[in-house]
Amino acid sequence: LLDGNWVLVFTAFSELLPLLSVGSIPFVKVEKIGQSIDTRSLTIENSTTLSTPTFTLSFSASAAFEIRSPSRIQVEFKEGSFNPPEIKSSVDLPESVNIFGQNINLSFVQQFLNPLQNAVAGVARAISGQSPLKIPIRGGQTKSWLLTTYLDKDFRISRGDGGLFVLVKEGSSLLDW
């Protein structure tokens, strides 16, 4: 049941809170925080995707794990990876944005951006297909543990190094809420 792609729907892990707060910055959205687990190769990949009106950025950390008990694994992070930004072929601005309690209409900005669409598309073609930047993870923060306290085909609750993680299996109807 642990194999597959999981989507983080709740956490109380303090180290992820700054990342989650990025979503409160105007024009930046946390699209997805996920975890892929492959029990055959004993690997985990934690990934994050952020988006703005002009690009999408994704990064991940890969790890190997050892099974310590039926519910506990020991994790060692090996490498971080930053994918080249995916430049959107058109600037996708909302009609308005709320900044410090003020609702600001952005329709006039879109008028000025329309002529830049071709330039943005050219940059997108130049960047696409570039290899990710891989960075080895070294130091004292490479090892962690994960204890799964509940697991079924759609839902998982895990704890690890002071954090609580609630995840839903990708493709589950639970994500439609």
mmCIF file of C-alpha atoms in Angstrom, residues 59-132:
data_model
loop_
_atom_site.group_PDB
_atom_site.id
_atom_site.type_symbol
_atom_site.label_atom_id
_atom_site.label_comp_id
_atom_site.label_asym_id
_atom_site.label_seq_id
_atom_site.Cartn_x
_atom_site.Cartn_y
_atom_site.Cartn_z
ATOM 1 C CA PHE A 59 12.342 20.858 -7.033
ATOM 2 C CA SER A 60 12.802 17.591 -5.192
ATOM 3 C CA ALA A 61 14.940 15.613 -2.765
ATOM 4 C CA SER A 62 15.632 11.933 -3.289
ATOM 5 C CA ALA A 63 16.408 9.469 -0.534
ATOM 6 C CA ALA A 64 17.096 5.819 0.119
ATOM 7 C CA PHE A 65 15.407 4.027 2.986
ATOM 8 C CA GLU A 66 15.768 0.925 5.131
ATOM 9 C CA ILE A 67 12.838 -0.889 6.697
ATOM 10 C CA ARG A 68 13.249 -0.981 10.481
ATOM 11 C CA SER A 69 9.823 -2.415 11.385
ATOM 12 C CA PRO A 70 6.452 -2.938 9.651
ATOM 13 C CA SER A 71 5.599 0.720 10.360
ATOM 14 C CA ARG A 72 8.990 2.472 10.595
ATOM 15 C CA ILE A 73 11.653 3.267 8.003
ATOM 16 C CA GLN A 74 15.037 4.965 8.287
ATOM 17 C CA VAL A 75 15.545 7.552 5.537
ATOM 18 C CA GLU A 76 18.793 9.016 4.192
ATOM 19 C CA PHE A 77 18.538 11.902 1.755
ATOM 20 C CA LYS A 78 21.042 11.710 -1.097
ATOM 21 C CA GLU A 79 20.390 14.436 -3.668
ATOM 22 C CA GLY A 80 18.399 17.573 -4.354
ATOM 23 C CA SER A 81 17.218 18.437 -7.844
ATOM 24 C CA PHE A 82 16.051 21.766 -9.272
ATOM 25 C CA ASN A 83 14.250 21.530 -12.599
ATOM 26 C CA PRO A 84 14.555 24.428 -15.031
ATOM 27 C CA PRO A 85 11.537 26.710 -14.731
ATOM 28 C CA GLU A 86 8.745 25.974 -17.166
ATOM 29 C CA ILE A 87 7.991 29.317 -18.757
ATOM 30 C CA LYS A 88 4.312 29.642 -19.577
ATOM 31 C CA SER A 89 3.501 30.524 -23.172
ATOM 32 C CA SER A 90 1.145 33.225 -21.923
ATOM 33 C CA VAL A 91 1.075 35.325 -18.781
ATOM 34 C CA ASP A 92 -1.817 34.130 -16.663
ATOM 35 C CA LEU A 93 -2.739 36.984 -14.315
ATOM 36 C CA PRO A 94 -5.821 36.903 -12.126
ATOM 37 C CA GLU A 95 -8.375 39.660 -12.681
ATOM 38 C CA SER A 96 -7.612 41.008 -9.220
ATOM 39 C CA VAL A 97 -5.349 40.361 -6.250
ATOM 40 C CA ASN A 98 -5.769 41.059 -2.553
ATOM 41 C CA ILE A 99 -2.705 42.733 -1.042
ATOM 42 C CA PHE A 100 -2.840 43.695 2.646
ATOM 43 C CA GLY A 101 -6.627 43.746 2.573
ATOM 44 C CA GLN A 102 -6.842 45.886 -0.580
ATOM 45 C CA ASN A 103 -8.418 44.338 -3.675
ATOM 46 C CA ILE A 104 -6.389 45.534 -6.683
ATOM 47 C CA ASN A 105 -7.824 45.191 -10.205
ATOM 48 C CA LEU A 106 -5.188 43.856 -12.630
ATOM 49 C CA SER A 107 -7.110 43.998 -15.906
ATOM 50 C CA PHE A 108 -5.131 47.077 -17.029
ATOM 51 C CA VAL A 109 -1.832 45.200 -16.483
ATOM 52 C CA GLN A 110 -2.970 42.392 -18.791
ATOM 53 C CA GLN A 111 -3.380 44.925 -21.641
ATOM 54 C CA PHE A 112 0.305 45.845 -21.385
ATOM 55 C CA LEU A 113 1.433 42.219 -21.157
ATOM 56 C CA ASN A 114 -0.321 41.018 -24.302
ATOM 57 C CA PRO A 115 2.444 42.320 -26.641
ATOM 58 C CA LEU A 116 5.034 40.383 -24.600
ATOM 59 C CA GLN A 117 3.388 37.003 -25.250
ATOM 60 C CA ASN A 118 5.608 36.151 -28.251
ATOM 61 C CA ALA A 119 8.794 37.008 -26.349
ATOM 62 C CA VAL A 120 7.698 34.840 -23.424
ATOM 63 C CA ALA A 121 6.970 31.935 -25.797
ATOM 64 C CA GLY A 122 10.485 32.269 -27.279
ATOM 65 C CA VAL A 123 12.099 32.104 -23.837
ATOM 66 C CA ALA A 124 9.957 29.065 -23.000
ATOM 67 C CA ARG A 125 11.225 27.218 -26.084
ATOM 68 C CA ALA A 126 14.864 28.063 -25.222
ATOM 69 C CA ILE A 127 14.623 26.818 -21.631
ATOM 70 C CA SER A 128 12.555 23.677 -22.202
ATOM 71 C CA GLY A 129 14.523 20.478 -22.356
ATOM 72 C CA GLN A 130 17.365 21.659 -20.109
ATOM 73 C CA SER A 131 18.684 19.143 -17.570
ATOM 74 C CA PRO A 132 17.842 19.550 -13.884
#
